[in-house]
CSV table of C-alpha atoms in Angstrom, one decimal:
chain,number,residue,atom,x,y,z
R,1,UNK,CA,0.0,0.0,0.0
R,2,UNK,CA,2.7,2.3,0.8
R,3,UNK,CA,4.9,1.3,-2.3
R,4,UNK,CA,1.6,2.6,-4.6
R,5,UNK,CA,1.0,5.9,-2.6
R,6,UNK,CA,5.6,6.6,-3.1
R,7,UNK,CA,5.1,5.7,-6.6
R,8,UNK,CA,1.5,7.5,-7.4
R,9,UNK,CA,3.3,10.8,-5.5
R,10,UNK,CA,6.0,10.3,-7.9
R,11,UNK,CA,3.9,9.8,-11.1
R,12,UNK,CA,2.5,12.8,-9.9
R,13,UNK,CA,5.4,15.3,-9.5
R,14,UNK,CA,6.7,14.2,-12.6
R,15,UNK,CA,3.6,14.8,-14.8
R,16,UNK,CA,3.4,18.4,-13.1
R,17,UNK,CA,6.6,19.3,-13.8
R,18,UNK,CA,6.6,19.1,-17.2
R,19,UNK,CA,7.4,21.9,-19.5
R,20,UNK,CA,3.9,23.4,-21.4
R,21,UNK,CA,5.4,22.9,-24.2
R,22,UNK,CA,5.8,19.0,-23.8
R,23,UNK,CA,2.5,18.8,-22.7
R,24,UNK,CA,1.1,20.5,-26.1
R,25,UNK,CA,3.1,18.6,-28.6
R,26,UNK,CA,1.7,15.8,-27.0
R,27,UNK,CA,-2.0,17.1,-28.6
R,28,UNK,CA,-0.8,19.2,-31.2
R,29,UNK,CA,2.0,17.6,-34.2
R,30,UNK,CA,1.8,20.1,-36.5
R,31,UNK,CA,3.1,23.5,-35.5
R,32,UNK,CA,4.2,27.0,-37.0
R,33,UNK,CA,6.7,29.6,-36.1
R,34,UNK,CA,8.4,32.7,-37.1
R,35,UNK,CA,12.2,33.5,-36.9
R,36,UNK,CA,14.9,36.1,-37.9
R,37,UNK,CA,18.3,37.0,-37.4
R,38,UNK,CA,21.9,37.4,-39.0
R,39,UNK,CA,23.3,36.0,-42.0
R,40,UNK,CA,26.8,35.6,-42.4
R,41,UNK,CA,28.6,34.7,-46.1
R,42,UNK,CA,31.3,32.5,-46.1
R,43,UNK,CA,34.0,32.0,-48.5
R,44,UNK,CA,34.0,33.8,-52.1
R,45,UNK,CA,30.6,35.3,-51.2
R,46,UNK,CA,32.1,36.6,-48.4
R,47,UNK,CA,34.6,38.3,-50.6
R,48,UNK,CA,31.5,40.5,-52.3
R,49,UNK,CA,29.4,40.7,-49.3
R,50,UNK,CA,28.9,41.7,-46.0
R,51,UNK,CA,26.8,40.5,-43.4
R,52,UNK,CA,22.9,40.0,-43.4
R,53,UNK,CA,20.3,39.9,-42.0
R,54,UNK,CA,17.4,36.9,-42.3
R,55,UNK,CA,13.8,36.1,-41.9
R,56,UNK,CA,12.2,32.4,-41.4
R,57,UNK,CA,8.6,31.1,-41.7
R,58,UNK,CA,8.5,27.6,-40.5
R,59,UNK,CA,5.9,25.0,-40.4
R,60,UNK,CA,6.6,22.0,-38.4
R,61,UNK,CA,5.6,18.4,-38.1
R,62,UNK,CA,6.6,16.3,-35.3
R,63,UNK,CA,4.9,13.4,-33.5
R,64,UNK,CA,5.0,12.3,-29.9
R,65,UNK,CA,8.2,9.9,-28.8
R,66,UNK,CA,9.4,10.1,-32.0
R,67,UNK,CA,12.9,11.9,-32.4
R,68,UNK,CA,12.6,12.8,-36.3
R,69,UNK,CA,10.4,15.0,-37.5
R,70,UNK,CA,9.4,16.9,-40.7
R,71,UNK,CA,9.7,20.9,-41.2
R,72,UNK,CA,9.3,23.3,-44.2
R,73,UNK,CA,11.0,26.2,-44.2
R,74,UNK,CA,10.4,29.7,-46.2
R,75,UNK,CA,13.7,32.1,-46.0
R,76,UNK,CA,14.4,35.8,-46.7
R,77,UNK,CA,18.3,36.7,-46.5
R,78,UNK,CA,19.6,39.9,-48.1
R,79,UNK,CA,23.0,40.9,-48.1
R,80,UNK,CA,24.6,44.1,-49.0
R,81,UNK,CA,27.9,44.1,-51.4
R,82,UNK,CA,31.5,45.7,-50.6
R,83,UNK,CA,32.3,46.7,-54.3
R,84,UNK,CA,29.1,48.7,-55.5
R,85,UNK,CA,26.2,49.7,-54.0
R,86,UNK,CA,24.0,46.9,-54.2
R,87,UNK,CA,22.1,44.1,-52.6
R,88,UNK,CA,22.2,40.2,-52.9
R,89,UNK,CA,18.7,38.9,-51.8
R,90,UNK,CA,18.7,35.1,-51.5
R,91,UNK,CA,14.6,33.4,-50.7
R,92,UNK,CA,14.7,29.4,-50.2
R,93,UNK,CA,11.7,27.0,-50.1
R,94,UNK,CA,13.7,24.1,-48.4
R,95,UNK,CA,12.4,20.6,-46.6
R,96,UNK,CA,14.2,19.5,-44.1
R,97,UNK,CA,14.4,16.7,-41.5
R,98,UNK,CA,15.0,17.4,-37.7
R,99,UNK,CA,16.8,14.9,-35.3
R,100,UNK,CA,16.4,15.6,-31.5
R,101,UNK,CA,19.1,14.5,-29.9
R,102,UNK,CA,17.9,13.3,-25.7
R,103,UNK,CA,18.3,15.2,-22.9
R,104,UNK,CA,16.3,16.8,-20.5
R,105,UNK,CA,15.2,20.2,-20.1
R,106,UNK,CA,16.2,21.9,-23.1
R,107,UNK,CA,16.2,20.0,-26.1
R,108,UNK,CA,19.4,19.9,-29.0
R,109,UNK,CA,18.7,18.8,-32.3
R,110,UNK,CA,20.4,18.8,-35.6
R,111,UNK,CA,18.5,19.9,-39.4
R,112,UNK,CA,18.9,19.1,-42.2
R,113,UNK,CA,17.5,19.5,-46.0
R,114,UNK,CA,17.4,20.6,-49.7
R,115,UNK,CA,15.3,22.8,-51.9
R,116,UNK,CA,15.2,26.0,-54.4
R,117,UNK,CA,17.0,28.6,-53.8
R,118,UNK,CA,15.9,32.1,-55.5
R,119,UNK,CA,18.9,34.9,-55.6
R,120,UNK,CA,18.4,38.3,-57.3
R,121,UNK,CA,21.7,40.9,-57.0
R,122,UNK,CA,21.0,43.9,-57.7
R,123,UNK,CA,23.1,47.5,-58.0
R,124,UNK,CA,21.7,50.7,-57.2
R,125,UNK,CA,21.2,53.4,-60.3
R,126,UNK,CA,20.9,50.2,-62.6
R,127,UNK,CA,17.6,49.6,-63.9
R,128,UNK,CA,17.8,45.4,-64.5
R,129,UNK,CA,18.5,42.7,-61.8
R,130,UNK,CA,20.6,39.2,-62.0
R,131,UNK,CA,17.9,36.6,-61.1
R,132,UNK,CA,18.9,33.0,-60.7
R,133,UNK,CA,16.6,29.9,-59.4
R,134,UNK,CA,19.0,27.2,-58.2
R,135,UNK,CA,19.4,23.6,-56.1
R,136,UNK,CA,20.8,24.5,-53.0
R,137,UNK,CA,21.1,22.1,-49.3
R,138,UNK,CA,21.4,22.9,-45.8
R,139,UNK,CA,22.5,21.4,-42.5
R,140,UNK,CA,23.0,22.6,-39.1
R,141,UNK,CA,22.0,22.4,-35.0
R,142,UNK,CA,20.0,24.4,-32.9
R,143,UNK,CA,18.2,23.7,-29.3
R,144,UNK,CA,14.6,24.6,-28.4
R,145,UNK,CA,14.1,25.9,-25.6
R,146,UNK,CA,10.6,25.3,-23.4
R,147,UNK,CA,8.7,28.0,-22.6
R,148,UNK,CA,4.7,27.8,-20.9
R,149,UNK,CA,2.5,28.8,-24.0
R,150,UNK,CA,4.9,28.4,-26.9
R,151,UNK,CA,8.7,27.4,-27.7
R,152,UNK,CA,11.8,29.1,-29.0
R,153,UNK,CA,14.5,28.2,-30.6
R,154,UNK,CA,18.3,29.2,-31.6
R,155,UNK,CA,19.9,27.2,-34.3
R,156,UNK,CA,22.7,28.0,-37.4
R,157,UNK,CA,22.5,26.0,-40.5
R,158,UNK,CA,25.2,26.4,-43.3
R,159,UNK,CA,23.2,26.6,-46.7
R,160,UNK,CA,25.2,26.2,-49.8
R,161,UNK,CA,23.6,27.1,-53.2
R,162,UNK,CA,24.7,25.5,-56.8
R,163,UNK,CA,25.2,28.8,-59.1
R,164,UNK,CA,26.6,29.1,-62.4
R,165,UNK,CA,30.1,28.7,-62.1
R,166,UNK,CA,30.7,27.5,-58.7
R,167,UNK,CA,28.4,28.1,-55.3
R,168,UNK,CA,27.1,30.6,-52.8
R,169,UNK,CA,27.7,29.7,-49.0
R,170,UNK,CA,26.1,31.5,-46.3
R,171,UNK,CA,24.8,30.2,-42.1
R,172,UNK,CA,22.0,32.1,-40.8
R,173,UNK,CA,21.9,32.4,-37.2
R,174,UNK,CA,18.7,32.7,-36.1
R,175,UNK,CA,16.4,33.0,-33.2
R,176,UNK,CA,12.5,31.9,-33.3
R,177,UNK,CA,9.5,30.7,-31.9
R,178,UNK,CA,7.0,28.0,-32.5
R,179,UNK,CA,3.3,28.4,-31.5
């Protein structure tokens, strides 16, 4: 009798102190989010650009005691150049598959996923703009980070993009949240 009131007690305090956020993706698989942050080229394109600035729209699929899930991904990054006075705008409709890794508390996890990648440079005073659709992957690791009504998250990925005549490579760091 007393070994099913210790473990009943014990059920108990652990079911209460879950985070909110456990507790919803329980009911709810599918959810959406916003994020934004800094863009940062790396090798050529860093030559011709300087640092960015990005913005996310994420819609996420993720089932209960399952550590993969699915998410989509919408991305703004613009970029300004160092030779001219221009701009390098780079949108991506990517898929990607997430992998949280265990732990307690906060939750690491590592992305990754392809998809098309639309750039258009363009240089101030000139009337036309470079447009290019293109193939482009990304991989990366964030952790999300349990909160009572909704959940954020931090994570960099490095995207590299297939242009003509070699390839764009840029990691957004970014900070969101998931609702």
């Amino acid at each position: 009798m007393k070994r099913s009131l210790v473990f009943a007690l014990v059920a108990c305090v652990a079911l209460v102190s879950m985070p909110a956020s456990a507790q919803l993706s329980l009911v709810k698989p599918i959810s959406i989010g916003i994020a934004g942050g800094g863009s940062l080229p790396m090798s050529d394109f860093a030559d011709a650009s300087n640092t960015g600035y990005n913005g996310t729209l994420v819609v996420a699929l993720k089932l209960p005691m399952i550590p993969v899930g699915l998410r989509l991904d919408g991305a703004y990054n613009a970029f300004g150049t160092k030779a001219v006075d221009g701009t390098m705008h780079v949108a991506s409709a990517t898929g990607n598959i997430t992998y949280n890794l265990p732990s307690i508390g906060v939750s690491p996890y590592v992305i990754a996923g392809a998809g098309m990648y639309s750039t258009v440079a363009s240089v101030e005073g000139l009337p036309s703009s470079d447009r290019s659709n293109d193939f482009g992957w990304n991989a990366g690791a964030g952790v999300k980070l349990p909160l009572l009504v909704f959940s954020a998250f931090v994570e960099a990925r490095y995207n590299r993009v297939s242009v003509e005549g070699g390839s764009m490579q840029f990691v957004p760091v970014t900070f969101g949240i998931m609702f």
